[in-house]
């Protein structure tokens, strides 16, 4: 699993899958390994681009619903952002090669990778900012 410098926050996570969907998350706190979910509703959102590149893209974002507090979980075997009802808003395996995105209670988001829940990562970037 990736490790982040603890001083770098917020974090902008950008994923492009092999079907050319672009999506990710913004987390205002540092992403740290933990055995539980961390973060607050003020600090996390999911986003995705809809439409064809480059001129008809629309940015859609999903904010906290208040239904639960499953914001960020960084474990040894995965990273998940948003959850509830057995579904993950954004889930990535430890190798950052495979992922899943489903509608989740935390953000009431559409699946970020289009119609299919599972996706293969083509490109991933995480930008940490020191504020």
mmCIF file of N, CA and C in Angstrom:
data_model
loop_
_atom_site.group_PDB
_atom_site.id
_atom_site.type_symbol
_atom_site.label_atom_id
_atom_site.label_comp_id
_atom_site.label_asym_id
_atom_site.label_seq_id
_atom_site.Cartn_x
_atom_site.Cartn_y
_atom_site.Cartn_z
ATOM 1 N N UNK A 1 0.853 -1.180 0.000
ATOM 2 C CA UNK A 1 0.000 0.000 0.000
ATOM 3 C C UNK A 1 0.892 1.233 0.000
ATOM 4 N N UNK A 2 0.411 2.263 -0.613
ATOM 5 C CA UNK A 2 1.152 3.510 -0.669
ATOM 6 C C UNK A 2 1.259 4.128 0.713
ATOM 7 N N UNK A 3 2.300 4.885 0.909
ATOM 8 C CA UNK A 3 2.453 5.605 2.167
ATOM 9 C C UNK A 3 2.570 7.087 1.856
ATOM 10 N N UNK A 4 1.924 7.882 2.659
ATOM 11 C CA UNK A 4 1.925 9.324 2.473
ATOM 12 C C UNK A 4 2.725 9.969 3.585
ATOM 13 N N UNK A 5 3.388 11.055 3.243
ATOM 14 C CA UNK A 5 4.040 11.878 4.247
ATOM 15 C C UNK A 5 2.944 12.453 5.137
ATOM 16 N N UNK A 6 3.077 12.296 6.434
ATOM 17 C CA UNK A 6 2.025 12.721 7.359
ATOM 18 C C UNK A 6 1.763 14.219 7.311
ATOM 19 N N UNK A 7 2.725 14.993 6.854
ATOM 20 C CA UNK A 7 2.540 16.436 6.811
ATOM 21 C C UNK A 7 1.789 16.899 5.569
ATOM 22 N N UNK A 8 1.579 15.996 4.622
ATOM 23 C CA UNK A 8 0.945 16.398 3.379
ATOM 24 C C UNK A 8 -0.563 16.208 3.452
ATOM 25 N N UNK A 9 -1.249 17.283 3.561
ATOM 26 C CA UNK A 9 -2.701 17.256 3.498
ATOM 27 C C UNK A 9 -3.161 18.664 3.143
ATOM 28 N N UNK A 10 -4.154 18.797 2.315
ATOM 29 C CA UNK A 10 -5.029 17.756 1.806
ATOM 30 C C UNK A 10 -4.365 16.894 0.736
ATOM 31 N N UNK A 11 -5.064 15.817 0.375
ATOM 32 C CA UNK A 11 -4.599 14.893 -0.659
ATOM 33 C C UNK A 11 -5.640 14.855 -1.772
ATOM 34 N N UNK A 12 -5.182 15.032 -3.003
ATOM 35 C CA UNK A 12 -6.018 14.885 -4.189
ATOM 36 C C UNK A 12 -5.630 13.572 -4.851
ATOM 37 N N UNK A 13 -6.557 12.640 -4.938
ATOM 38 C CA UNK A 13 -6.329 11.331 -5.548
ATOM 39 C C UNK A 13 -7.016 11.314 -6.904
ATOM 40 N N UNK A 14 -6.259 11.005 -7.958
ATOM 41 C CA UNK A 14 -6.791 10.947 -9.322
ATOM 42 C C UNK A 14 -6.551 9.554 -9.874
ATOM 43 N N UNK A 15 -7.613 8.932 -10.390
ATOM 44 C CA UNK A 15 -7.535 7.596 -10.978
ATOM 45 C C UNK A 15 -8.058 7.673 -12.407
ATOM 46 N N UNK A 16 -7.351 7.019 -13.323
ATOM 47 C CA UNK A 16 -7.863 6.802 -14.680
ATOM 48 C C UNK A 16 -7.861 5.304 -14.889
ATOM 49 N N UNK A 17 -9.006 4.751 -15.275
ATOM 50 C CA UNK A 17 -9.069 3.305 -15.477
ATOM 51 C C UNK A 17 -8.824 2.966 -16.944
ATOM 52 N N UNK A 18 -8.785 1.672 -17.250
ATOM 53 C CA UNK A 18 -8.485 1.230 -18.611
ATOM 54 C C UNK A 18 -9.623 1.524 -19.582
ATOM 55 N N UNK A 19 -10.776 1.919 -19.086
ATOM 56 C CA UNK A 19 -11.893 2.333 -19.949
ATOM 57 C C UNK A 19 -11.963 3.861 -20.048
ATOM 58 N N UNK A 20 -10.899 4.527 -19.591
ATOM 59 C CA UNK A 20 -10.701 5.975 -19.690
ATOM 60 C C UNK A 20 -11.657 6.806 -18.840
ATOM 61 N N UNK A 21 -12.198 6.228 -17.778
ATOM 62 C CA UNK A 21 -12.951 7.005 -16.803
ATOM 63 C C UNK A 21 -11.947 7.703 -15.887
ATOM 64 N N UNK A 22 -12.230 8.932 -15.523
ATOM 65 C CA UNK A 22 -11.358 9.699 -14.631
ATOM 66 C C UNK A 22 -12.172 10.094 -13.410
ATOM 67 N N UNK A 23 -11.639 9.758 -12.234
ATOM 68 C CA UNK A 23 -12.375 9.979 -10.990
ATOM 69 C C UNK A 23 -11.394 9.994 -9.836
ATOM 70 N N UNK A 24 -11.885 10.251 -8.638
ATOM 71 C CA UNK A 24 -10.992 10.246 -7.489
ATOM 72 C C UNK A 24 -11.646 10.783 -6.240
ATOM 73 N N UNK A 25 -10.808 11.332 -5.384
ATOM 74 C CA UNK A 25 -11.273 11.822 -4.089
ATOM 75 C C UNK A 25 -10.398 12.983 -3.640
ATOM 76 N N UNK A 26 -10.967 13.784 -2.767
ATOM 77 C CA UNK A 26 -10.225 14.828 -2.067
ATOM 78 C C UNK A 26 -10.392 14.544 -0.580
ATOM 79 N N UNK A 27 -9.273 14.444 0.107
ATOM 80 C CA UNK A 27 -9.277 14.165 1.545
ATOM 81 C C UNK A 27 -8.465 15.271 2.214
ATOM 82 N N UNK A 28 -9.068 15.990 3.140
ATOM 83 C CA UNK A 28 -8.355 17.134 3.714
ATOM 84 C C UNK A 28 -7.341 16.738 4.774
ATOM 85 N N UNK A 29 -7.502 15.570 5.377
ATOM 86 C CA UNK A 29 -6.531 15.100 6.358
ATOM 87 C C UNK A 29 -5.531 14.158 5.719
ATOM 88 N N UNK A 30 -4.458 13.900 6.419
ATOM 89 C CA UNK A 30 -3.453 12.961 5.924
ATOM 90 C C UNK A 30 -4.046 11.553 5.855
ATOM 91 N N UNK A 31 -3.604 10.777 4.862
ATOM 92 C CA UNK A 31 -4.021 9.380 4.744
ATOM 93 C C UNK A 31 -2.978 8.543 5.468
ATOM 94 N N UNK A 32 -3.410 7.921 6.562
ATOM 95 C CA UNK A 32 -2.494 7.144 7.405
ATOM 96 C C UNK A 32 -3.052 5.747 7.606
ATOM 97 N N UNK A 33 -2.169 4.748 7.687
ATOM 98 C CA UNK A 33 -2.651 3.397 7.992
ATOM 99 C C UNK A 33 -3.380 3.383 9.331
ATOM 100 N N UNK A 34 -4.539 2.736 9.352
ATOM 101 C CA UNK A 34 -5.329 2.622 10.578
ATOM 102 C C UNK A 34 -6.236 1.406 10.451
ATOM 103 N N UNK A 35 -6.662 0.880 11.582
ATOM 104 C CA UNK A 35 -7.565 -0.271 11.560
ATOM 105 C C UNK A 35 -9.024 0.169 11.658
ATOM 106 N N UNK A 36 -9.287 1.443 11.388
ATOM 107 C CA UNK A 36 -10.641 1.976 11.437
ATOM 108 C C UNK A 36 -10.730 3.153 10.457
ATOM 109 N N UNK A 37 -11.930 3.606 10.214
ATOM 110 C CA UNK A 37 -12.122 4.760 9.334
ATOM 111 C C UNK A 37 -11.743 6.043 10.065
ATOM 112 N N UNK A 38 -11.163 6.972 9.317
ATOM 113 C CA UNK A 38 -10.755 8.261 9.865
ATOM 114 C C UNK A 38 -11.354 9.378 9.009
ATOM 115 N N UNK A 39 -11.233 10.600 9.472
ATOM 116 C CA UNK A 39 -11.698 11.757 8.717
ATOM 117 C C UNK A 39 -13.015 12.290 9.238
ATOM 118 N N UNK A 40 -13.461 13.355 8.599
ATOM 119 C CA UNK A 40 -14.733 13.987 8.960
ATOM 120 C C UNK A 40 -15.501 14.328 7.690
ATOM 121 N N UNK A 41 -16.763 14.642 7.852
ATOM 122 C CA UNK A 41 -17.600 14.997 6.713
ATOM 123 C C UNK A 41 -17.178 16.268 6.019
ATOM 124 N N UNK A 42 -16.492 17.132 6.743
ATOM 125 C CA UNK A 42 -15.997 18.364 6.137
ATOM 126 C C UNK A 42 -14.765 18.116 5.288
ATOM 127 N N UNK A 43 -14.198 16.931 5.415
ATOM 128 C CA UNK A 43 -12.859 16.740 4.884
ATOM 129 C C UNK A 43 -12.757 15.788 3.713
ATOM 130 N N UNK A 44 -13.855 15.300 3.184
ATOM 131 C CA UNK A 44 -13.728 14.252 2.188
ATOM 132 C C UNK A 44 -14.858 14.346 1.173
ATOM 133 N N UNK A 45 -14.533 14.139 -0.093
ATOM 134 C CA UNK A 45 -15.553 14.017 -1.118
ATOM 135 C C UNK A 45 -15.031 13.159 -2.254
ATOM 136 N N UNK A 46 -15.950 12.560 -2.987
ATOM 137 C CA UNK A 46 -15.624 11.804 -4.187
ATOM 138 C C UNK A 46 -15.984 12.658 -5.396
ATOM 139 N N UNK A 47 -15.329 12.400 -6.540
ATOM 140 C CA UNK A 47 -15.634 13.144 -7.751
ATOM 141 C C UNK A 47 -15.396 12.267 -8.967
ATOM 142 N N UNK A 48 -16.009 12.659 -10.079
ATOM 143 C CA UNK A 48 -15.777 11.981 -11.354
ATOM 144 C C UNK A 48 -16.049 12.951 -12.486
ATOM 145 N N UNK A 49 -15.394 12.699 -13.610
ATOM 146 C CA UNK A 49 -15.680 13.440 -14.828
ATOM 147 C C UNK A 49 -16.657 12.627 -15.661
ATOM 148 N N UNK A 50 -17.630 13.293 -16.240
ATOM 149 C CA UNK A 50 -18.578 12.673 -17.157
ATOM 150 C C UNK A 50 -18.393 13.300 -18.525
ATOM 151 N N UNK A 51 -18.713 12.575 -19.583
ATOM 152 C CA UNK A 51 -18.648 13.121 -20.931
ATOM 153 C C UNK A 51 -17.349 12.782 -21.622
ATOM 154 N N UNK A 52 -17.254 13.237 -22.853
ATOM 155 C CA UNK A 52 -16.091 12.959 -23.685
ATOM 156 C C UNK A 52 -15.044 14.056 -23.521
ATOM 157 N N UNK A 53 -13.786 13.648 -23.552
ATOM 158 C CA UNK A 53 -12.690 14.609 -23.441
ATOM 159 C C UNK A 53 -12.502 15.301 -24.781
ATOM 160 N N UNK A 54 -11.978 16.486 -24.842
ATOM 161 C CA UNK A 54 -11.674 17.322 -23.698
ATOM 162 C C UNK A 54 -12.744 18.370 -23.427
ATOM 163 N N UNK A 55 -13.631 18.628 -24.394
ATOM 164 C CA UNK A 55 -14.466 19.827 -24.291
ATOM 165 C C UNK A 55 -15.843 19.622 -23.672
ATOM 166 N N UNK A 56 -16.301 18.416 -23.558
ATOM 167 C CA UNK A 56 -17.651 18.213 -23.023
ATOM 168 C C UNK A 56 -17.624 17.545 -21.657
ATOM 169 N N UNK A 57 -16.514 17.624 -20.973
ATOM 170 C CA UNK A 57 -16.399 17.022 -19.644
ATOM 171 C C UNK A 57 -17.163 17.834 -18.615
ATOM 172 N N UNK A 58 -17.845 17.123 -17.742
ATOM 173 C CA UNK A 58 -18.547 17.737 -16.615
ATOM 174 C C UNK A 58 -17.987 17.129 -15.340
ATOM 175 N N UNK A 59 -17.662 17.951 -14.378
ATOM 176 C CA UNK A 59 -17.170 17.469 -13.089
ATOM 177 C C UNK A 59 -18.359 17.299 -12.151
ATOM 178 N N UNK A 60 -18.544 16.082 -11.657
ATOM 179 C CA UNK A 60 -19.608 15.816 -10.689
ATOM 180 C C UNK A 60 -18.944 15.440 -9.366
ATOM 181 N N UNK A 61 -19.411 16.022 -8.275
ATOM 182 C CA UNK A 61 -18.828 15.709 -6.968
ATOM 183 C C UNK A 61 -19.921 15.213 -6.022
ATOM 184 N N UNK A 62 -19.484 14.447 -5.035
ATOM 185 C CA UNK A 62 -20.391 13.820 -4.076
ATOM 186 C C UNK A 62 -19.891 14.128 -2.672
ATOM 187 N N UNK A 63 -20.678 14.856 -1.936
ATOM 188 C CA UNK A 63 -20.320 15.254 -0.575
ATOM 189 C C UNK A 63 -20.946 14.309 0.445
ATOM 190 N N UNK A 64 -20.525 14.436 1.661
ATOM 191 C CA UNK A 64 -21.009 13.615 2.767
ATOM 192 C C UNK A 64 -22.515 13.772 2.943
ATOM 193 N N UNK A 65 -23.208 12.649 3.104
ATOM 194 C CA UNK A 65 -24.660 12.651 3.306
ATOM 195 C C UNK A 65 -25.042 12.811 4.769
ATOM 196 N N UNK A 66 -24.128 12.491 5.682
ATOM 197 C CA UNK A 66 -24.428 12.495 7.107
ATOM 198 C C UNK A 66 -24.929 11.152 7.610
ATOM 199 N N UNK A 67 -25.080 10.164 6.709
ATOM 200 C CA UNK A 67 -25.618 8.853 7.099
ATOM 201 C C UNK A 67 -24.655 8.012 7.931
ATOM 202 N N UNK A 68 -23.364 8.143 7.701
ATOM 203 C CA UNK A 68 -22.374 7.412 8.493
ATOM 204 C C UNK A 68 -21.060 8.188 8.469
ATOM 205 N N UNK A 69 -20.032 7.628 9.105
ATOM 206 C CA UNK A 69 -18.736 8.306 9.160
ATOM 207 C C UNK A 69 -17.622 7.415 8.620
ATOM 208 N N UNK A 70 -17.900 6.691 7.540
ATOM 209 C CA UNK A 70 -16.905 5.821 6.906
ATOM 210 C C UNK A 70 -16.175 6.611 5.821
ATOM 211 N N UNK A 71 -15.268 7.488 6.237
ATOM 212 C CA UNK A 71 -14.613 8.385 5.292
ATOM 213 C C UNK A 71 -13.402 7.750 4.617
ATOM 214 N N UNK A 72 -12.343 7.468 5.359
ATOM 215 C CA UNK A 72 -11.114 6.930 4.774
ATOM 216 C C UNK A 72 -10.605 5.786 5.631
ATOM 217 N N UNK A 73 -10.303 4.665 4.983
ATOM 218 C CA UNK A 73 -9.668 3.535 5.658
ATOM 219 C C UNK A 73 -8.460 3.115 4.834
ATOM 220 N N UNK A 74 -7.277 3.273 5.402
ATOM 221 C CA UNK A 74 -6.034 2.880 4.742
ATOM 222 C C UNK A 74 -5.471 1.685 5.500
ATOM 223 N N UNK A 75 -5.730 0.491 4.980
ATOM 224 C CA UNK A 75 -5.254 -0.740 5.601
ATOM 225 C C UNK A 75 -4.083 -1.286 4.795
ATOM 226 N N UNK A 76 -3.463 -2.365 5.282
ATOM 227 C CA UNK A 76 -2.339 -2.968 4.560
ATOM 228 C C UNK A 76 -2.768 -3.550 3.221
ATOM 229 N N UNK A 77 -4.021 -4.002 3.133
ATOM 230 C CA UNK A 77 -4.464 -4.673 1.914
ATOM 231 C C UNK A 77 -5.348 -3.816 1.009
ATOM 232 N N UNK A 78 -5.701 -2.605 1.427
ATOM 233 C CA UNK A 78 -6.579 -1.796 0.587
ATOM 234 C C UNK A 78 -6.691 -0.361 1.108
ATOM 235 N N UNK A 79 -7.231 0.469 0.245
ATOM 236 C CA UNK A 79 -7.598 1.840 0.592
ATOM 237 C C UNK A 79 -9.058 2.003 0.216
ATOM 238 N N UNK A 80 -9.886 2.442 1.146
ATOM 239 C CA UNK A 80 -11.290 2.685 0.808
ATOM 240 C C UNK A 80 -11.707 4.070 1.281
ATOM 241 N N UNK A 81 -12.538 4.688 0.460
ATOM 242 C CA UNK A 81 -13.068 6.013 0.756
ATOM 243 C C UNK A 81 -14.576 5.940 0.577
ATOM 244 N N UNK A 82 -15.286 6.081 1.683
ATOM 245 C CA UNK A 82 -16.737 5.955 1.664
ATOM 246 C C UNK A 82 -17.164 4.502 1.704
ATOM 247 N N UNK A 83 -18.202 4.207 2.489
ATOM 248 C CA UNK A 83 -18.689 2.831 2.596
ATOM 249 C C UNK A 83 -20.097 2.843 3.170
ATOM 250 N N UNK A 84 -20.634 1.649 3.274
ATOM 251 C CA UNK A 84 -21.948 1.474 3.881
ATOM 252 C C UNK A 84 -22.751 0.438 3.132
ATOM 253 N N UNK A 85 -23.424 -0.422 3.878
ATOM 254 C CA UNK A 85 -24.243 -1.453 3.258
ATOM 255 C C UNK A 85 -23.440 -2.464 2.466
ATOM 256 N N UNK A 86 -22.174 -2.662 2.839
ATOM 257 C CA UNK A 86 -21.328 -3.607 2.109
ATOM 258 C C UNK A 86 -20.779 -3.070 0.804
ATOM 259 N N UNK A 87 -20.901 -1.775 0.570
ATOM 260 C CA UNK A 87 -20.420 -1.156 -0.659
ATOM 261 C C UNK A 87 -19.385 -0.087 -0.340
ATOM 262 N N UNK A 88 -18.502 0.142 -1.299
ATOM 263 C CA UNK A 88 -17.456 1.153 -1.150
ATOM 264 C C UNK A 88 -17.625 2.234 -2.208
ATOM 265 N N UNK A 89 -17.502 3.494 -1.793
ATOM 266 C CA UNK A 89 -17.512 4.583 -2.761
ATOM 267 C C UNK A 89 -16.331 4.462 -3.704
ATOM 268 N N UNK A 90 -15.154 4.237 -3.132
ATOM 269 C CA UNK A 90 -13.937 3.996 -3.906
ATOM 270 C C UNK A 90 -13.063 3.051 -3.105
ATOM 271 N N UNK A 91 -12.708 1.923 -3.703
ATOM 272 C CA UNK A 91 -11.866 0.918 -3.062
ATOM 273 C C UNK A 91 -10.740 0.571 -4.015
ATOM 274 N N UNK A 92 -9.505 0.527 -3.510
ATOM 275 C CA UNK A 92 -8.327 0.143 -4.296
ATOM 276 C C UNK A 92 -7.583 -0.950 -3.557
ATOM 277 N N UNK A 93 -7.088 -1.954 -4.311
ATOM 278 C CA UNK A 93 -6.321 -3.017 -3.666
ATOM 279 C C UNK A 93 -4.935 -2.514 -3.283
ATOM 280 N N UNK A 94 -4.193 -3.332 -2.547
ATOM 281 C CA UNK A 94 -2.890 -2.919 -2.010
ATOM 282 C C UNK A 94 -1.885 -2.585 -3.106
ATOM 283 N N UNK A 95 -2.008 -3.222 -4.268
ATOM 284 C CA UNK A 95 -1.089 -2.963 -5.372
ATOM 285 C C UNK A 95 -1.516 -1.772 -6.225
ATOM 286 N N UNK A 96 -2.683 -1.221 -5.929
ATOM 287 C CA UNK A 96 -3.249 -0.099 -6.678
ATOM 288 C C UNK A 96 -3.461 -0.441 -8.149
ATOM 289 N N UNK A 97 -3.740 -1.721 -8.425
ATOM 290 C CA UNK A 97 -4.002 -2.171 -9.792
ATOM 291 C C UNK A 97 -5.480 -2.375 -10.073
ATOM 292 N N UNK A 98 -6.213 -2.798 -9.082
ATOM 293 C CA UNK A 98 -7.636 -3.097 -9.241
ATOM 294 C C UNK A 98 -8.441 -2.279 -8.244
ATOM 295 N N UNK A 99 -9.653 -1.958 -8.656
ATOM 296 C CA UNK A 99 -10.513 -1.197 -7.772
ATOM 297 C C UNK A 99 -11.968 -1.505 -7.989
ATOM 298 N N UNK A 100 -12.764 -0.891 -7.164
ATOM 299 C CA UNK A 100 -14.221 -1.041 -7.228
ATOM 300 C C UNK A 100 -14.836 0.270 -6.759
ATOM 301 N N UNK A 101 -15.930 0.639 -7.389
ATOM 302 C CA UNK A 101 -16.686 1.806 -6.957
ATOM 303 C C UNK A 101 -18.166 1.477 -7.041
ATOM 304 N N UNK A 102 -18.844 1.689 -5.920
ATOM 305 C CA UNK A 102 -20.266 1.403 -5.823
ATOM 306 C C UNK A 102 -20.948 2.573 -5.121
ATOM 307 N N UNK A 103 -22.254 2.645 -5.284
ATOM 308 C CA UNK A 103 -23.003 3.642 -4.516
ATOM 309 C C UNK A 103 -22.834 3.297 -3.043
ATOM 310 N N UNK A 104 -22.490 4.282 -2.225
ATOM 311 C CA UNK A 104 -22.295 4.022 -0.800
ATOM 312 C C UNK A 104 -23.081 5.039 0.019
ATOM 313 N N UNK A 105 -23.381 4.661 1.252
ATOM 314 C CA UNK A 105 -24.171 5.520 2.137
ATOM 315 C C UNK A 105 -23.451 6.818 2.500
ATOM 316 N N UNK A 106 -22.125 6.774 2.579
ATOM 317 C CA UNK A 106 -21.367 7.953 3.001
ATOM 318 C C UNK A 106 -21.565 9.131 2.051
ATOM 319 N N UNK A 107 -21.543 8.852 0.738
ATOM 320 C CA UNK A 107 -21.608 9.924 -0.258
ATOM 321 C C UNK A 107 -22.804 9.838 -1.205
ATOM 322 N N UNK A 108 -23.556 8.747 -1.176
ATOM 323 C CA UNK A 108 -24.661 8.512 -2.114
ATOM 324 C C UNK A 108 -24.216 8.824 -3.541
ATOM 325 N N UNK A 109 -23.036 8.353 -3.882
ATOM 326 C CA UNK A 109 -22.429 8.598 -5.182
ATOM 327 C C UNK A 109 -22.888 7.578 -6.216
ATOM 328 N N UNK A 110 -22.807 7.973 -7.469
ATOM 329 C CA UNK A 110 -22.924 7.013 -8.556
ATOM 330 C C UNK A 110 -21.608 6.245 -8.595
ATOM 331 N N UNK A 111 -21.589 5.019 -9.149
ATOM 332 C CA UNK A 111 -20.299 4.347 -9.332
ATOM 333 C C UNK A 111 -19.372 5.256 -10.150
ATOM 334 N N UNK A 112 -18.174 5.450 -9.663
ATOM 335 C CA UNK A 112 -17.268 6.423 -10.269
ATOM 336 C C UNK A 112 -16.694 5.963 -11.601
ATOM 337 N N UNK A 113 -16.614 4.646 -11.815
ATOM 338 C CA UNK A 113 -15.995 4.101 -13.025
ATOM 339 C C UNK A 113 -17.038 3.730 -14.076
ATOM 340 N N UNK A 114 -18.111 4.468 -14.154
ATOM 341 C CA UNK A 114 -19.128 4.193 -15.164
ATOM 342 C C UNK A 114 -20.082 3.103 -14.725
ATOM 343 N N UNK A 115 -20.559 2.331 -15.682
ATOM 344 C CA UNK A 115 -21.587 1.334 -15.416
ATOM 345 C C UNK A 115 -21.070 0.111 -14.668
ATOM 346 N N UNK A 116 -19.792 -0.194 -14.801
ATOM 347 C CA UNK A 116 -19.234 -1.375 -14.141
ATOM 348 C C UNK A 116 -18.617 -0.989 -12.809
ATOM 349 N N UNK A 117 -18.869 -1.810 -11.801
ATOM 350 C CA UNK A 117 -18.332 -1.517 -10.469
ATOM 351 C C UNK A 117 -16.832 -1.751 -10.392
ATOM 352 N N UNK A 118 -16.353 -2.836 -10.981
ATOM 353 C CA UNK A 118 -14.932 -3.180 -10.920
ATOM 354 C C UNK A 118 -14.182 -2.502 -12.060
ATOM 355 N N UNK A 119 -12.951 -2.116 -11.786
ATOM 356 C CA UNK A 119 -12.139 -1.484 -12.816
ATOM 357 C C UNK A 119 -10.673 -1.856 -12.623
ATOM 358 N N UNK A 120 -9.911 -1.658 -13.686
ATOM 359 C CA UNK A 120 -8.460 -1.847 -13.663
ATOM 360 C C UNK A 120 -7.827 -0.465 -13.777
ATOM 361 N N UNK A 121 -6.916 -0.181 -12.890
ATOM 362 C CA UNK A 121 -6.254 1.127 -12.862
ATOM 363 C C UNK A 121 -5.241 1.203 -13.999
ATOM 364 N N UNK A 122 -5.335 2.248 -14.799
ATOM 365 C CA UNK A 122 -4.337 2.513 -15.825
ATOM 366 C C UNK A 122 -3.324 3.537 -15.320
ATOM 367 N N UNK A 123 -3.813 4.480 -14.534
ATOM 368 C CA UNK A 123 -2.990 5.598 -14.078
ATOM 369 C C UNK A 123 -3.537 6.042 -12.728
ATOM 370 N N UNK A 124 -2.643 6.302 -11.804
ATOM 371 C CA UNK A 124 -3.083 6.819 -10.509
ATOM 372 C C UNK A 124 -2.058 7.840 -10.018
ATOM 373 N N UNK A 125 -2.548 8.933 -9.500
ATOM 374 C CA UNK A 125 -1.687 9.971 -8.928
ATOM 375 C C UNK A 125 -2.292 10.423 -7.611
ATOM 376 N N UNK A 126 -1.450 10.685 -6.661
ATOM 377 C CA UNK A 126 -1.888 11.259 -5.390
ATOM 378 C C UNK A 126 -1.019 12.487 -5.138
ATOM 379 N N UNK A 127 -1.660 13.620 -5.019
ATOM 380 C CA UNK A 127 -0.965 14.871 -4.766
ATOM 381 C C UNK A 127 -1.246 15.301 -3.337
ATOM 382 N N UNK A 128 -0.194 15.479 -2.583
ATOM 383 C CA UNK A 128 -0.331 15.982 -1.223
ATOM 384 C C UNK A 128 0.124 17.426 -1.175
ATOM 385 N N UNK A 129 -0.601 18.223 -0.443
ATOM 386 C CA UNK A 129 -0.301 19.647 -0.341
ATOM 387 C C UNK A 129 -0.003 19.991 1.106
ATOM 388 N N UNK A 130 0.978 20.799 1.312
ATOM 389 C CA UNK A 130 1.308 21.245 2.660
ATOM 390 C C UNK A 130 0.630 22.595 2.864
ATOM 391 N N UNK A 131 -0.275 22.675 3.822
ATOM 392 C CA UNK A 131 -1.042 23.908 4.032
ATOM 393 C C UNK A 131 -0.604 24.582 5.315
#
